Tab-separated table of C-alpha atoms and ligand atoms in Angstrom:
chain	number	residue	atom	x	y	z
A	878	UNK	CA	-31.958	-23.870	81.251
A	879	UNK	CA	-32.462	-20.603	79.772
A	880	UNK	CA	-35.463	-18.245	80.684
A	881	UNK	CA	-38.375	-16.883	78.265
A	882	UNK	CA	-39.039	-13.604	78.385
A	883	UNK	CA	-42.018	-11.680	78.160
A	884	UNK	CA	-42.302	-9.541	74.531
A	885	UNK	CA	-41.869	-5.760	75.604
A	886	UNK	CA	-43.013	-3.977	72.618
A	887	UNK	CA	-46.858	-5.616	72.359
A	888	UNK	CA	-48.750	-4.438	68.990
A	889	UNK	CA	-52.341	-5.404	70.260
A	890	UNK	CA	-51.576	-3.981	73.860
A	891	UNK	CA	-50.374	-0.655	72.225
A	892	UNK	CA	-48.175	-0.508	75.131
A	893	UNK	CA	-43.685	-0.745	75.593
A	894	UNK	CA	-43.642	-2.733	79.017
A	895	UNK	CA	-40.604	-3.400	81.648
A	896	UNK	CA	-37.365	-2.617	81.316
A	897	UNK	CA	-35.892	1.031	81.960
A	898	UNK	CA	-38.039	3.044	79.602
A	899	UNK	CA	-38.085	6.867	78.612
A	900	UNK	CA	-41.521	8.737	78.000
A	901	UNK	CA	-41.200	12.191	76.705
A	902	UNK	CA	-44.788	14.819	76.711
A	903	UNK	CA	-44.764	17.101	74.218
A	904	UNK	CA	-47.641	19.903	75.001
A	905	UNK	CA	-48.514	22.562	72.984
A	906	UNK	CA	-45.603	24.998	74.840
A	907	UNK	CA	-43.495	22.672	73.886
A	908	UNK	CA	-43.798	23.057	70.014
A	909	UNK	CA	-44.066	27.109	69.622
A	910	UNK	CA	-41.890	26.997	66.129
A	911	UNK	CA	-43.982	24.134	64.676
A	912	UNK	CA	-47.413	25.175	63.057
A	913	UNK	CA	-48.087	27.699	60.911
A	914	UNK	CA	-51.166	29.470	62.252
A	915	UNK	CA	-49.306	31.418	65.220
A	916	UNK	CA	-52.611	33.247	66.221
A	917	UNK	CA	-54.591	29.219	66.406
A	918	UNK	CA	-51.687	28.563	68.586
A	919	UNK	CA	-51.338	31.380	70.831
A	920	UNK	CA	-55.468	30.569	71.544
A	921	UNK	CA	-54.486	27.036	73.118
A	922	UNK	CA	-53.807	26.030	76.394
A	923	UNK	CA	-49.971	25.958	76.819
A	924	UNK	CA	-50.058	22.410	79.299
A	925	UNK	CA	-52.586	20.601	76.389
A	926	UNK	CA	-51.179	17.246	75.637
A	927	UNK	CA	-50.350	16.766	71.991
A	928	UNK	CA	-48.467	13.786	71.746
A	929	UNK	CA	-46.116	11.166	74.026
A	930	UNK	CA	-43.416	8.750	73.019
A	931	UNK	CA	-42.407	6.026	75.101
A	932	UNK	CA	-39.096	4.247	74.085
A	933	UNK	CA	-37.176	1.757	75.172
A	934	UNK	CA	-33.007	1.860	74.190
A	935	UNK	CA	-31.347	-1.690	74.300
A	936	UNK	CA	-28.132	-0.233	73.887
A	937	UNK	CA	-26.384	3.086	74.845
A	938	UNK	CA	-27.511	6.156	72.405
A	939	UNK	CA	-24.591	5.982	69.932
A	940	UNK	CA	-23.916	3.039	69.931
A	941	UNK	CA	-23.594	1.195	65.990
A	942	UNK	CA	-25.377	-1.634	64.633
A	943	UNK	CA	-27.622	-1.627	68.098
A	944	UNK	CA	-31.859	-0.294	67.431
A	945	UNK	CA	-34.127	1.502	69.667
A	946	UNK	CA	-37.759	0.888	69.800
A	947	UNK	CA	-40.576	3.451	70.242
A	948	UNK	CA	-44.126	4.267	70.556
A	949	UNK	CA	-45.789	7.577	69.551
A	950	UNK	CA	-48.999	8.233	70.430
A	951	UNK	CA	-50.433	11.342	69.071
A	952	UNK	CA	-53.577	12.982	70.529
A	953	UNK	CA	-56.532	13.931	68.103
A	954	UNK	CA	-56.620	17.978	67.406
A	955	UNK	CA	-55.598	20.614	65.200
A	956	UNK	CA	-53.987	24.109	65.271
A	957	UNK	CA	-56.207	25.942	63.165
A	958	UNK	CA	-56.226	24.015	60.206
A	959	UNK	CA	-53.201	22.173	61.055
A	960	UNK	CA	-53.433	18.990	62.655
A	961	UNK	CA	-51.878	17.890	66.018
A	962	UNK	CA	-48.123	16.629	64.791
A	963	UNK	CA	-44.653	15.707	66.071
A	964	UNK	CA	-41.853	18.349	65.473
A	965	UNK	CA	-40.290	15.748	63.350
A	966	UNK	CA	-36.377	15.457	62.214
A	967	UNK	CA	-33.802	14.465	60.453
A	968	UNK	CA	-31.516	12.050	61.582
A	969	UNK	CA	-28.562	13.492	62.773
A	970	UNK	CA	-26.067	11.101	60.655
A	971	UNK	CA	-28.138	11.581	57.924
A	972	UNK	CA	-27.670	7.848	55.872
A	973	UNK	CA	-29.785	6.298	58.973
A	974	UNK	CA	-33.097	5.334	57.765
A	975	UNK	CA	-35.966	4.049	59.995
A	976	UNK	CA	-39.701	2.058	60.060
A	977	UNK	CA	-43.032	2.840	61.122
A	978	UNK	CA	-46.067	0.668	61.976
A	979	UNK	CA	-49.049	1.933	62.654
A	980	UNK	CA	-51.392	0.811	65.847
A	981	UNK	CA	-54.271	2.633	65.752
A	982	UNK	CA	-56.117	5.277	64.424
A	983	UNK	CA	-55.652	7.494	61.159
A	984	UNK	CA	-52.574	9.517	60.113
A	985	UNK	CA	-50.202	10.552	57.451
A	986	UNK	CA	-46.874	10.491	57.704
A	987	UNK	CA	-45.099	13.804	56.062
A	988	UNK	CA	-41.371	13.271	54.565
A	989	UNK	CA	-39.164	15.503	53.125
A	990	UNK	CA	-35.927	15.593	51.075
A	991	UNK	CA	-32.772	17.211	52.203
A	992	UNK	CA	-32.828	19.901	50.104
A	993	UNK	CA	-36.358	20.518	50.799
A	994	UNK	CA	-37.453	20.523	47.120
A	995	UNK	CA	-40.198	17.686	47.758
A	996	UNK	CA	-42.623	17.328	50.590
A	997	UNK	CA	-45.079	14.420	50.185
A	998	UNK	CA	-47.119	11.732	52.603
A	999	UNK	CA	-48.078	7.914	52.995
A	1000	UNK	CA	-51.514	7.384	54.794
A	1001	UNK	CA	-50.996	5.679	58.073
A	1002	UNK	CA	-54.168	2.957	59.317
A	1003	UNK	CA	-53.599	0.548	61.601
A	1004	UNK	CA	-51.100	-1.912	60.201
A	1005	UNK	CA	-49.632	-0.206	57.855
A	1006	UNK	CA	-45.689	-0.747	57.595
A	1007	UNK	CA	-43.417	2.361	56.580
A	1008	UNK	CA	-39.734	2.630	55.585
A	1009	UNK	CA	-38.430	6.314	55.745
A	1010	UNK	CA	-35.204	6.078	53.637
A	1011	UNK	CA	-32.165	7.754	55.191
A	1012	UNK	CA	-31.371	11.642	54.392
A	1013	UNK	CA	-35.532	12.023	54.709
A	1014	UNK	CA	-37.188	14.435	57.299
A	1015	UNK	CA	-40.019	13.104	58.918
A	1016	UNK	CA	-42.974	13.841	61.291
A	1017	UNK	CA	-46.357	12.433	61.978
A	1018	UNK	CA	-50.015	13.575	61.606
A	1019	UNK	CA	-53.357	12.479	63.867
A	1020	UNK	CA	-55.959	13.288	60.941
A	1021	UNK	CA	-58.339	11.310	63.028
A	1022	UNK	CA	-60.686	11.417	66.126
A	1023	UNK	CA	-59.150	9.462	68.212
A	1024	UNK	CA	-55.525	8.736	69.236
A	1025	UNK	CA	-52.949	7.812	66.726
A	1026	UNK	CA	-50.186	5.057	68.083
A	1027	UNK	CA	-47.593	3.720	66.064
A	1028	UNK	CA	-44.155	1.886	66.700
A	1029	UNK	CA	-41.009	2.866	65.447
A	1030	UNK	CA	-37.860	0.949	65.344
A	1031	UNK	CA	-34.662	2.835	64.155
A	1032	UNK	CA	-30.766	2.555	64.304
A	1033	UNK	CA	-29.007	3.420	68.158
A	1034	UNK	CA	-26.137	5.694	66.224
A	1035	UNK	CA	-29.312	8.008	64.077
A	1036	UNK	CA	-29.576	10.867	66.564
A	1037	UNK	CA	-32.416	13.154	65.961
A	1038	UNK	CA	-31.635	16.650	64.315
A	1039	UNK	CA	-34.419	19.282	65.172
A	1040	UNK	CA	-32.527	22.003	64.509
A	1041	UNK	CA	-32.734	21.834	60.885
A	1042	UNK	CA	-36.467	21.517	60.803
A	1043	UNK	CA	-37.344	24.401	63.244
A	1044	UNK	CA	-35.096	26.484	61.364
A	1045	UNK	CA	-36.903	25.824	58.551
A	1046	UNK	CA	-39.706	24.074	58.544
A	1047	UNK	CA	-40.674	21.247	55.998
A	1048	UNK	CA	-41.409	22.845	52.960
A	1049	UNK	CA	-45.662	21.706	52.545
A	1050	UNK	CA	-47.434	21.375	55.031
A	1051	UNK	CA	-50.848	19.134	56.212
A	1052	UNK	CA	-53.711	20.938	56.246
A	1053	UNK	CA	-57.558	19.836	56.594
A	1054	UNK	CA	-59.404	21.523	53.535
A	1055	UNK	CA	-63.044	20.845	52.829
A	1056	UNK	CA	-62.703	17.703	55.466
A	1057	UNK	CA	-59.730	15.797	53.616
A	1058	UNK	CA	-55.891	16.014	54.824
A	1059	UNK	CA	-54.459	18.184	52.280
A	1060	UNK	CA	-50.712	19.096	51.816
A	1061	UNK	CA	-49.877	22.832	50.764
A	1062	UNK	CA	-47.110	24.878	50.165
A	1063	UNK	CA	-46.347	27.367	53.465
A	1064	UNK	CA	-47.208	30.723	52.991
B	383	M6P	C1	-40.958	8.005	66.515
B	383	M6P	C2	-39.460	7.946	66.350
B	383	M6P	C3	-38.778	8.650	67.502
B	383	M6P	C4	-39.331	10.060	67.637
B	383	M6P	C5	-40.841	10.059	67.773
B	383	M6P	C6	-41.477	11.447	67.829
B	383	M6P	O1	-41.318	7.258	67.631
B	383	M6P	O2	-39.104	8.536	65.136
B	383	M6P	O3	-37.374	8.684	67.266
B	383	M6P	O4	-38.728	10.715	68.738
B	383	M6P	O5	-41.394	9.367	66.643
B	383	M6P	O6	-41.032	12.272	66.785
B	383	M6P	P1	-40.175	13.606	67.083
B	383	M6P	O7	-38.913	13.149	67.797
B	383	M6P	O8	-39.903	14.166	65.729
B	383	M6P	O9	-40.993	14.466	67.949
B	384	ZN	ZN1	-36.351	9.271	63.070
C-alpha cells in the first residue's frame, strides 16, 4: 500500500509546508546596490522587511534535470519612486529558464537581455503564469498595497548570478510616475 501525501506547495494557502525548507529575509541593508535613489534609501530603516522567499529543494543544488520550488513574497513600499523589488539575477548557467505564478496582489515582473540592450515587463495579478526564457535577467516588483506572493519553479543546476546585476544594474528601471508603474532609462 503506498501512502498519499499532503501537497507542499498550496496556491490558495500561499504557503510551502513540511519538508526541510529554506526562508531567506531580505531587508533594506540587505539590498544597498539595488535602487537608484541612494538618498530615499539611506532615509529607511536598515532592519525594514522588503521581501522573503521560502523554498523548498527536492534535490541537491546542482543537481540536473531535478526543480526547486519557491515562494516570494514581496512587501508593499517604495524607495523613493522605486518600488520595493528583489535584487534579481541571471541564472548562473545561463540557457536555464524558469516560471512564475502569481498569488496575490499586483506586480510587474522586469526582464532583461544579456547584453542589456532591452529592459521590458509583464504585469503580474493573481494567476497569472510567466515563462522567463533562459539567458534573461529577472526581478520582481510590489506595485501594490498589499503583499505580493508568487511561486516559482525553476531547474536544480540554474544557480543564481547576482554579481552581474549589482555590477550593473538592469538597464530601465520601474518607477511610479503620475500613479502608474512606469519603466525608465537609469540616469
Ligand atoms: C523566485 C525565484 C528564486 C529567487 C527569488 C527572489 O522565487 O526566482 O530563485 O531567489 O524569486 O529573487 P532574487 O533571488 O533575485 O532575490
Ligand atoms: Zn531565476
Amino acid at each position: 500500500m503506498s501512502s498519499i501525501l499532503a501537497p507542499k506547495l498550496h496556491f490558495r494557502r500561499l504557503e510551502l509546508q513540511g519538508g526541510s525548507l529554506d526562508r531567506i529575509s531580505r531587508r533594506v541593508g540587505d539590498l544597498d546596490d539595488i535602487f537608484h535613489d541612494q538618498r530615499a534609501y539611506a532615509a529607511l530603516p536598515k532592519d525594514k522587511l522588503v521581501y522573503e522567499v521560502v523554498s523548498s529543494f527536492p534535490v541537491p543544488d546542482g543537481t540536473e534535470g531535478g526543480l526547486f520550488i519557491g515562494i516570494t513574497y514581496i512587501y508593499p513600499g517604495k524607495v523613493g519612486d522605486e518600488y520595493f523589488m528583489t535584487k534579481g539575477h541571471f541564472h548562473k548557467i545561463r540557457n536555464r529558464a524558469e516560471v512564475y505564478v502569481c498569488m496575490e496582489g499586483e506586480g510587474m515582473l522586469i526582464l532583461m537581455n544579456e547584453d542589456r540592450t532591452r529592459t521590458w515587463a509583464e504585469k503580474m495579478e493573481p494567476g497569472s503564469v510567466h515563462y522567463i526564457n533562459g539567458f534573461t535577467a529577472h526581478r520582481t516588483a510590489n506595485t501594490g498595497s498589499g503583499m505580493l506572493s508568487f511561486g516559482a519553479c525553476w531547474p536544480s543546476d540554474a544557480g543564481h548570478d547576482y554579481d552581474t546585476i549589482s555590477e550593473h544594474g538592469f538597464s530601465k528601471i520601474l518607477v511610479e510616475r503620475g500613479g502608474v508603474p512606469t519603466l525608465v532609462d537609469r540616469a
